[in-house]
mmCIF file of C-alpha atoms in Angstrom:
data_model
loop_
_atom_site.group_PDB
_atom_site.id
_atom_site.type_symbol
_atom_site.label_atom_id
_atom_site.label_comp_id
_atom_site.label_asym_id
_atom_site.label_seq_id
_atom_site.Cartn_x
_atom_site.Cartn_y
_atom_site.Cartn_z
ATOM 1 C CA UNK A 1 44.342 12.133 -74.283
ATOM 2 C CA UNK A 2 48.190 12.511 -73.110
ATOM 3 C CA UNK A 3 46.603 11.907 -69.419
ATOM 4 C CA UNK A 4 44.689 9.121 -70.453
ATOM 5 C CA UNK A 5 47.702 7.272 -71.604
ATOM 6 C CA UNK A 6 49.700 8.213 -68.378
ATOM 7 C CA UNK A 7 46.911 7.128 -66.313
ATOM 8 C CA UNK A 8 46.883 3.940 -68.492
ATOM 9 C CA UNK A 9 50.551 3.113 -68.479
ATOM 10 C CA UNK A 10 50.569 4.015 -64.386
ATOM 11 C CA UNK A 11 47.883 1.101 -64.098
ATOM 12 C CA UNK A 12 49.920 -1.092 -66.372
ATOM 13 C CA UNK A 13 52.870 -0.937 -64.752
ATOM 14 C CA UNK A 14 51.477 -1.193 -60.836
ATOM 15 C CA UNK A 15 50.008 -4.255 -62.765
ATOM 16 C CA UNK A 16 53.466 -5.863 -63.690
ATOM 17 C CA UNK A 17 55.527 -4.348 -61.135
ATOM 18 C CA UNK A 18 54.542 -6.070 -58.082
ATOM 19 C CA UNK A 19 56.965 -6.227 -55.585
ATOM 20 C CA UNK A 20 57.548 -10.340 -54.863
ATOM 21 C CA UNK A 21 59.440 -11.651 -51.534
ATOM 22 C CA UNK A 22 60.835 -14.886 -51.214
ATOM 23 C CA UNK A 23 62.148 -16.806 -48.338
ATOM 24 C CA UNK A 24 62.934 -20.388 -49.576
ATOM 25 C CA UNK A 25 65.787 -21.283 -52.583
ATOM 26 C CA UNK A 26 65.361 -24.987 -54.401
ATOM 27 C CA UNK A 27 68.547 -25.925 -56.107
ATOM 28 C CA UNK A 28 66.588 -29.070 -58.699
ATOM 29 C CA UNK A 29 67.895 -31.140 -61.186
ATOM 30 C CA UNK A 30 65.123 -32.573 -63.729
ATOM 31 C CA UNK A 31 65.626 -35.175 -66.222
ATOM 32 C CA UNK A 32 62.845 -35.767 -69.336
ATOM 33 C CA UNK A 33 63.208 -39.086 -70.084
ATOM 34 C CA UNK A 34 60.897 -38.553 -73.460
ATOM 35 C CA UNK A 35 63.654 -36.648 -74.500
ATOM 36 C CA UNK A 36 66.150 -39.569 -73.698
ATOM 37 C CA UNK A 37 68.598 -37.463 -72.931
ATOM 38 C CA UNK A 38 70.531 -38.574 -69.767
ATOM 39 C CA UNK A 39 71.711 -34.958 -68.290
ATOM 40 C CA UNK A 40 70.436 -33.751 -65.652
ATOM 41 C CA UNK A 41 69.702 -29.973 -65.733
ATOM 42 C CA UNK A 42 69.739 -27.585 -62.687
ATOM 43 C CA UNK A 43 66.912 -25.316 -61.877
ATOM 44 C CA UNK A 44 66.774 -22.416 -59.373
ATOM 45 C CA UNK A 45 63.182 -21.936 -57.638
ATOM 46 C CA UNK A 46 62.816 -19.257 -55.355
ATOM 47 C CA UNK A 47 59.112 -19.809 -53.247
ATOM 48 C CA UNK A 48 57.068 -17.778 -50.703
ATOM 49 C CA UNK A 49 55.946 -20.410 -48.003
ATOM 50 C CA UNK A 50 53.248 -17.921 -46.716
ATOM 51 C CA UNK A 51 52.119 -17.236 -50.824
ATOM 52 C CA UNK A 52 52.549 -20.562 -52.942
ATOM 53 C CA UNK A 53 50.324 -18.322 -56.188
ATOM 54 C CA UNK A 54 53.785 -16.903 -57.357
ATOM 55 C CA UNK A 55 57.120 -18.219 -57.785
ATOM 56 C CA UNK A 56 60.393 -17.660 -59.801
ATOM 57 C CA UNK A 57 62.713 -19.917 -61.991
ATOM 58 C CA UNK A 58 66.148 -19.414 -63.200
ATOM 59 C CA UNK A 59 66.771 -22.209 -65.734
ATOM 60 C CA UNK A 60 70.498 -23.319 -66.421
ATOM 61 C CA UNK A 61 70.199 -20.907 -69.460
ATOM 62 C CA UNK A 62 69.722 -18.142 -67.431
ATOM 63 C CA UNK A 63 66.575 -18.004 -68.183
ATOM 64 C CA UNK A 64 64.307 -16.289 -65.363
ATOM 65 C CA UNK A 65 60.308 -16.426 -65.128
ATOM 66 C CA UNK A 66 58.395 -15.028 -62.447
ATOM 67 C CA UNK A 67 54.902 -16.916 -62.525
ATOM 68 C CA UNK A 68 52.007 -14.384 -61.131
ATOM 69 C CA UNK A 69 48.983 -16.801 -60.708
ATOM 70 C CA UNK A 70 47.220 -13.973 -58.595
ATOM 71 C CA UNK A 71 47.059 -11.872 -61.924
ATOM 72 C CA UNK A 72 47.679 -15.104 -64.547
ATOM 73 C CA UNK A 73 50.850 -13.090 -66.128
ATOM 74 C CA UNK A 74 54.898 -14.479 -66.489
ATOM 75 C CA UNK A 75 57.666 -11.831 -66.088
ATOM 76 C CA UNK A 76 60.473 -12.934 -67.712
ATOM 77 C CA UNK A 77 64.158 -11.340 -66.374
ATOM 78 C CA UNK A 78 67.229 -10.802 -66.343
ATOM 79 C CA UNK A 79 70.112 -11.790 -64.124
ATOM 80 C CA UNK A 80 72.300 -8.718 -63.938
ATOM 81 C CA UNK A 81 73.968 -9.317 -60.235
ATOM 82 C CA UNK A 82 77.301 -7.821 -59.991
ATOM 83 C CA UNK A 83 79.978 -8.240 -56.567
ATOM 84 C CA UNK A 84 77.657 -10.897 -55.025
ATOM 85 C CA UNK A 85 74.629 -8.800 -55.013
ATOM 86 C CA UNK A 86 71.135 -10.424 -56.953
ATOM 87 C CA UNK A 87 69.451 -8.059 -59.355
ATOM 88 C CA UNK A 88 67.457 -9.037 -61.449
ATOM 89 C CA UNK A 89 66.043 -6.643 -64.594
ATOM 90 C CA UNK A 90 62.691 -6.425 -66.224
ATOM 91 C CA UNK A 91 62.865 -7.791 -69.749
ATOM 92 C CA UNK A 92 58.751 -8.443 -70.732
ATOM 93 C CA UNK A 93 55.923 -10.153 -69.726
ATOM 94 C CA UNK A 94 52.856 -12.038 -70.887
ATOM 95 C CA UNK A 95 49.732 -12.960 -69.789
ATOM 96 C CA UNK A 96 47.393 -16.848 -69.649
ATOM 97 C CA UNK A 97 44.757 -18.339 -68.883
ATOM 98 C CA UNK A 98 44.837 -20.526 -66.099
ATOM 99 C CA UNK A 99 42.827 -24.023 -66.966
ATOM 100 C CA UNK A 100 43.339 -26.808 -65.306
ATOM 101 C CA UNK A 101 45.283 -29.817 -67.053
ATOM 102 C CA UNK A 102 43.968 -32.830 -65.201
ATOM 103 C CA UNK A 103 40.440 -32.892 -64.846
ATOM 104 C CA UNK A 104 40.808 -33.894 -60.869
ATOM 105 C CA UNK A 105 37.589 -34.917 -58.907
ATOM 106 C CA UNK A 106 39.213 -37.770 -56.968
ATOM 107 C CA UNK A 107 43.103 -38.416 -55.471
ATOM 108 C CA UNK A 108 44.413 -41.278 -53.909
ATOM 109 C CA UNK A 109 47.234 -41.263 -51.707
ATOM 110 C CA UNK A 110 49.524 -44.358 -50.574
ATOM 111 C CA UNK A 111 52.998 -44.763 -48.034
ATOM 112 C CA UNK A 112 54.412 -47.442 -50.158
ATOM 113 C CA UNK A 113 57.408 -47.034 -47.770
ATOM 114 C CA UNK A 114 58.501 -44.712 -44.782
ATOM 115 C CA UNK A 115 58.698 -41.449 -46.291
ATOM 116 C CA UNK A 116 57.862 -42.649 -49.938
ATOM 117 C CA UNK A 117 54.404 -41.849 -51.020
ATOM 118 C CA UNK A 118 52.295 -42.469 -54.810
ATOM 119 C CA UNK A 119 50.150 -40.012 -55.481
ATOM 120 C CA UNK A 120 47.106 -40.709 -58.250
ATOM 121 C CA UNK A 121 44.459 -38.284 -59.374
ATOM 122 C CA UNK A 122 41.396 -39.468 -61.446
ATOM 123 C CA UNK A 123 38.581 -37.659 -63.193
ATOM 124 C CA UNK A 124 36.199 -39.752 -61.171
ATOM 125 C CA UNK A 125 36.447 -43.021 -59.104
ATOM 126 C CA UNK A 126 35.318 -44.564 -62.379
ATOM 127 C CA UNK A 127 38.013 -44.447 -64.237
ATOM 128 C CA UNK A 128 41.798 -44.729 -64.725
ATOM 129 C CA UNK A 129 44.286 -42.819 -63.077
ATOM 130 C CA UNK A 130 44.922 -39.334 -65.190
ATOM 131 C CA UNK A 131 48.660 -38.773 -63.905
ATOM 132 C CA UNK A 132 50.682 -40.511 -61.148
ATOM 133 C CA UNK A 133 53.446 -39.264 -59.170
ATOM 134 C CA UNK A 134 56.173 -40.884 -56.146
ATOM 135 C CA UNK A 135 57.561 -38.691 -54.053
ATOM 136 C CA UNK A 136 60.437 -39.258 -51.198
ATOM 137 C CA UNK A 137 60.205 -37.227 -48.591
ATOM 138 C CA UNK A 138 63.041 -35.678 -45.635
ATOM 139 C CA UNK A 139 61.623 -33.742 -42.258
ATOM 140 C CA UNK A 140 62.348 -30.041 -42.548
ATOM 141 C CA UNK A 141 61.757 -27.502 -39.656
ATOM 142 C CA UNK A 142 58.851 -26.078 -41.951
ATOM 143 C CA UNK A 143 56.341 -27.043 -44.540
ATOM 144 C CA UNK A 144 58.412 -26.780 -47.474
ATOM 145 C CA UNK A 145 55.930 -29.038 -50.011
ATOM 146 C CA UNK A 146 56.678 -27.410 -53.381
ATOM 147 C CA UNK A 147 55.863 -29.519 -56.728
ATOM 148 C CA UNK A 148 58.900 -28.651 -58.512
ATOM 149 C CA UNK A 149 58.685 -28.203 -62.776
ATOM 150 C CA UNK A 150 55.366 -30.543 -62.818
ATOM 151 C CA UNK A 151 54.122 -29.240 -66.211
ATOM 152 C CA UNK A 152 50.371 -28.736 -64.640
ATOM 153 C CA UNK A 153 49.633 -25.205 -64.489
ATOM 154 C CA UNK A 154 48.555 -24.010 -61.305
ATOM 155 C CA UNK A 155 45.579 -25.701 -60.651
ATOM 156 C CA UNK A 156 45.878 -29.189 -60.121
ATOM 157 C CA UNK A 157 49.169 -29.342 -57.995
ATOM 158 C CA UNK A 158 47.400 -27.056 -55.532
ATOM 159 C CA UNK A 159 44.991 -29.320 -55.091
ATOM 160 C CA UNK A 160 47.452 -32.332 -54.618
ATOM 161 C CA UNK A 161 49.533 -30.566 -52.180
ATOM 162 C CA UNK A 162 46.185 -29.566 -49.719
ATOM 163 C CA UNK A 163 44.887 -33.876 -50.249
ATOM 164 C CA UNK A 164 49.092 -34.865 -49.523
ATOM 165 C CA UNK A 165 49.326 -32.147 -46.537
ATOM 166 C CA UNK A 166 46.258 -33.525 -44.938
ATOM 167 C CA UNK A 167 47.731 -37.050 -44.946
ATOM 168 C CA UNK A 168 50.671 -36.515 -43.610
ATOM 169 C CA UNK A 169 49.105 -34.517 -40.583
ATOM 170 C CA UNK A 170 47.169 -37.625 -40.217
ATOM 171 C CA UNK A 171 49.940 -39.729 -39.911
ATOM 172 C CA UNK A 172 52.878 -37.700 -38.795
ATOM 173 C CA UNK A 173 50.888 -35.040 -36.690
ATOM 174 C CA UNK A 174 52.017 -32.323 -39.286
ATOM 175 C CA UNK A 175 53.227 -31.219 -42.733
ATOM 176 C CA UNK A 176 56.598 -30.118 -41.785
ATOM 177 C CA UNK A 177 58.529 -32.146 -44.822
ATOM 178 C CA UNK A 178 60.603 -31.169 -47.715
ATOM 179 C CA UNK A 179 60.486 -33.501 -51.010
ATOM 180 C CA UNK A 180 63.549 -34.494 -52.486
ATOM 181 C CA UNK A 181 62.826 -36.531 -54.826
ATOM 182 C CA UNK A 182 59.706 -37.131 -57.247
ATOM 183 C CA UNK A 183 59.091 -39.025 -60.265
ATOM 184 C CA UNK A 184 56.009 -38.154 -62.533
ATOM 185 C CA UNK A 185 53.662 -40.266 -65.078
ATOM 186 C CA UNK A 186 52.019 -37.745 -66.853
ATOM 187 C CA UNK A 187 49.571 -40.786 -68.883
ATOM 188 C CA UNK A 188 50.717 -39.828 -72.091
ATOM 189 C CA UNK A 189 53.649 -41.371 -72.622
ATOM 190 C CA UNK A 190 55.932 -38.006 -71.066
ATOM 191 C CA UNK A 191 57.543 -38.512 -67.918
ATOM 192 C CA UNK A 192 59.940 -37.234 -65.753
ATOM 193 C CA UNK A 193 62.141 -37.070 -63.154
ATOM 194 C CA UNK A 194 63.603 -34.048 -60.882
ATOM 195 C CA UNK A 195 66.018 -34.213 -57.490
ATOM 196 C CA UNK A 196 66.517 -31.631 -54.861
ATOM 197 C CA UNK A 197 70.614 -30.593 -54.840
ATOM 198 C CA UNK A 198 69.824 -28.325 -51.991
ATOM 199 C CA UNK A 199 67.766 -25.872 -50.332
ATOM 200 C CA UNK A 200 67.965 -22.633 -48.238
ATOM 201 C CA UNK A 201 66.451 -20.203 -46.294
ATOM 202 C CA UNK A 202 66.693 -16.697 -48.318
ATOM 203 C CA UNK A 203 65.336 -13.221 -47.966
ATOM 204 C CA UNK A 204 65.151 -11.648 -51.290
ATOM 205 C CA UNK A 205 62.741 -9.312 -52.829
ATOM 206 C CA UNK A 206 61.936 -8.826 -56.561
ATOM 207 C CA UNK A 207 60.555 -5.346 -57.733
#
């Protein structure tokens, strides 16, 4: 029985403790205007460009989740750096299910300026648009797309990123953009609004 229960937490923990690189920092600021509240709130998101199914966030209350959507789990940690080093410690972590929170058969895409693009996803060509976003675009020397805070899961931004990457290669020859400003209609009376500070290219590994 005791090695059944060492055996079980060993599985458990190679489960959780996944070692996570990132190579791209996003320093956002995100404004709910449901909330009416007129500050602007910053956001640290650390990405993968060669892995877009995980992700980290340190909120402005130090807050930290590490989104897993390889194994549907969030980490949530610590900030514990000390003398300009980044460390980060375990605190818990939970598991979802992924669903997908537009039903999206059908998205339309549209320049309404250089660099300024609409983006609309339906359930079918039949009916109304389910969620609209504008996004504002600046070259980068990479393919930094990254949906910042849309509240959408997992799912459904994928999907708009592959439809939006395949449209600009069409019309720019490649992808190689970073988005620095977007403005979402979620339908349902919620919006929101969120603008890239900065960004940088990082090398830091979470274990």
């Amino acid at each position: 029985m005791k090695k059944f229960f060492l055996l079980l937490f060993c599985f458990i923990s190679g489960f959780v403790f996944s070692q996570y690189s990132f190579n791209y920092k996003f320093l956002v600021k995100d404004y709910n205007k449901k909330t009416n509240n007129k500050d602007f709130f910053d956001t640290e998101i650390l990405i993968n460009t060669n892995e877009p199914d995980y992700f980290l966030y340190h909120y402005k209350d130090d807050e930290i989740r590490l989104f897993d959507y390889r194994k549907n789990i969030t980490i949530y940690l610590a900030d514990k750096s000390k003398n300009n080093k980044v460390i980060y410690k375990y605190l818990s972590h939970g598991g979802f299910v992924e669903r997908e929170s537009r039903e999206t058969e059908f998205i339309e895409i549209k320049e309404v300026e250089r660099d300024t693009f609409t983006i609309n996803t339906f359930k079918s060509k039949k009916e109304r648009a389910n969620f609209e976003l504008k996004v504002m675009l600046q070259k980068s020397e990479t393919d930094l797309l990254y949906l910042y805070k849309l509240d959408l899961g997992n799912i459904t931004p994928k999907k708009i990123l592959k439809a939006f990457r395949e449209k600009l290669v069409s019309l720019y020859g490649n992808s190689n953009f970073v988005i620095t400003e977007m403005e979402a209609n979620y339908k349902n009376g919620f919006s929101q609004s969120v603008k890239l500070v900065k960004y940088e290219n990082i090398n830091r590994v979470v274990k």
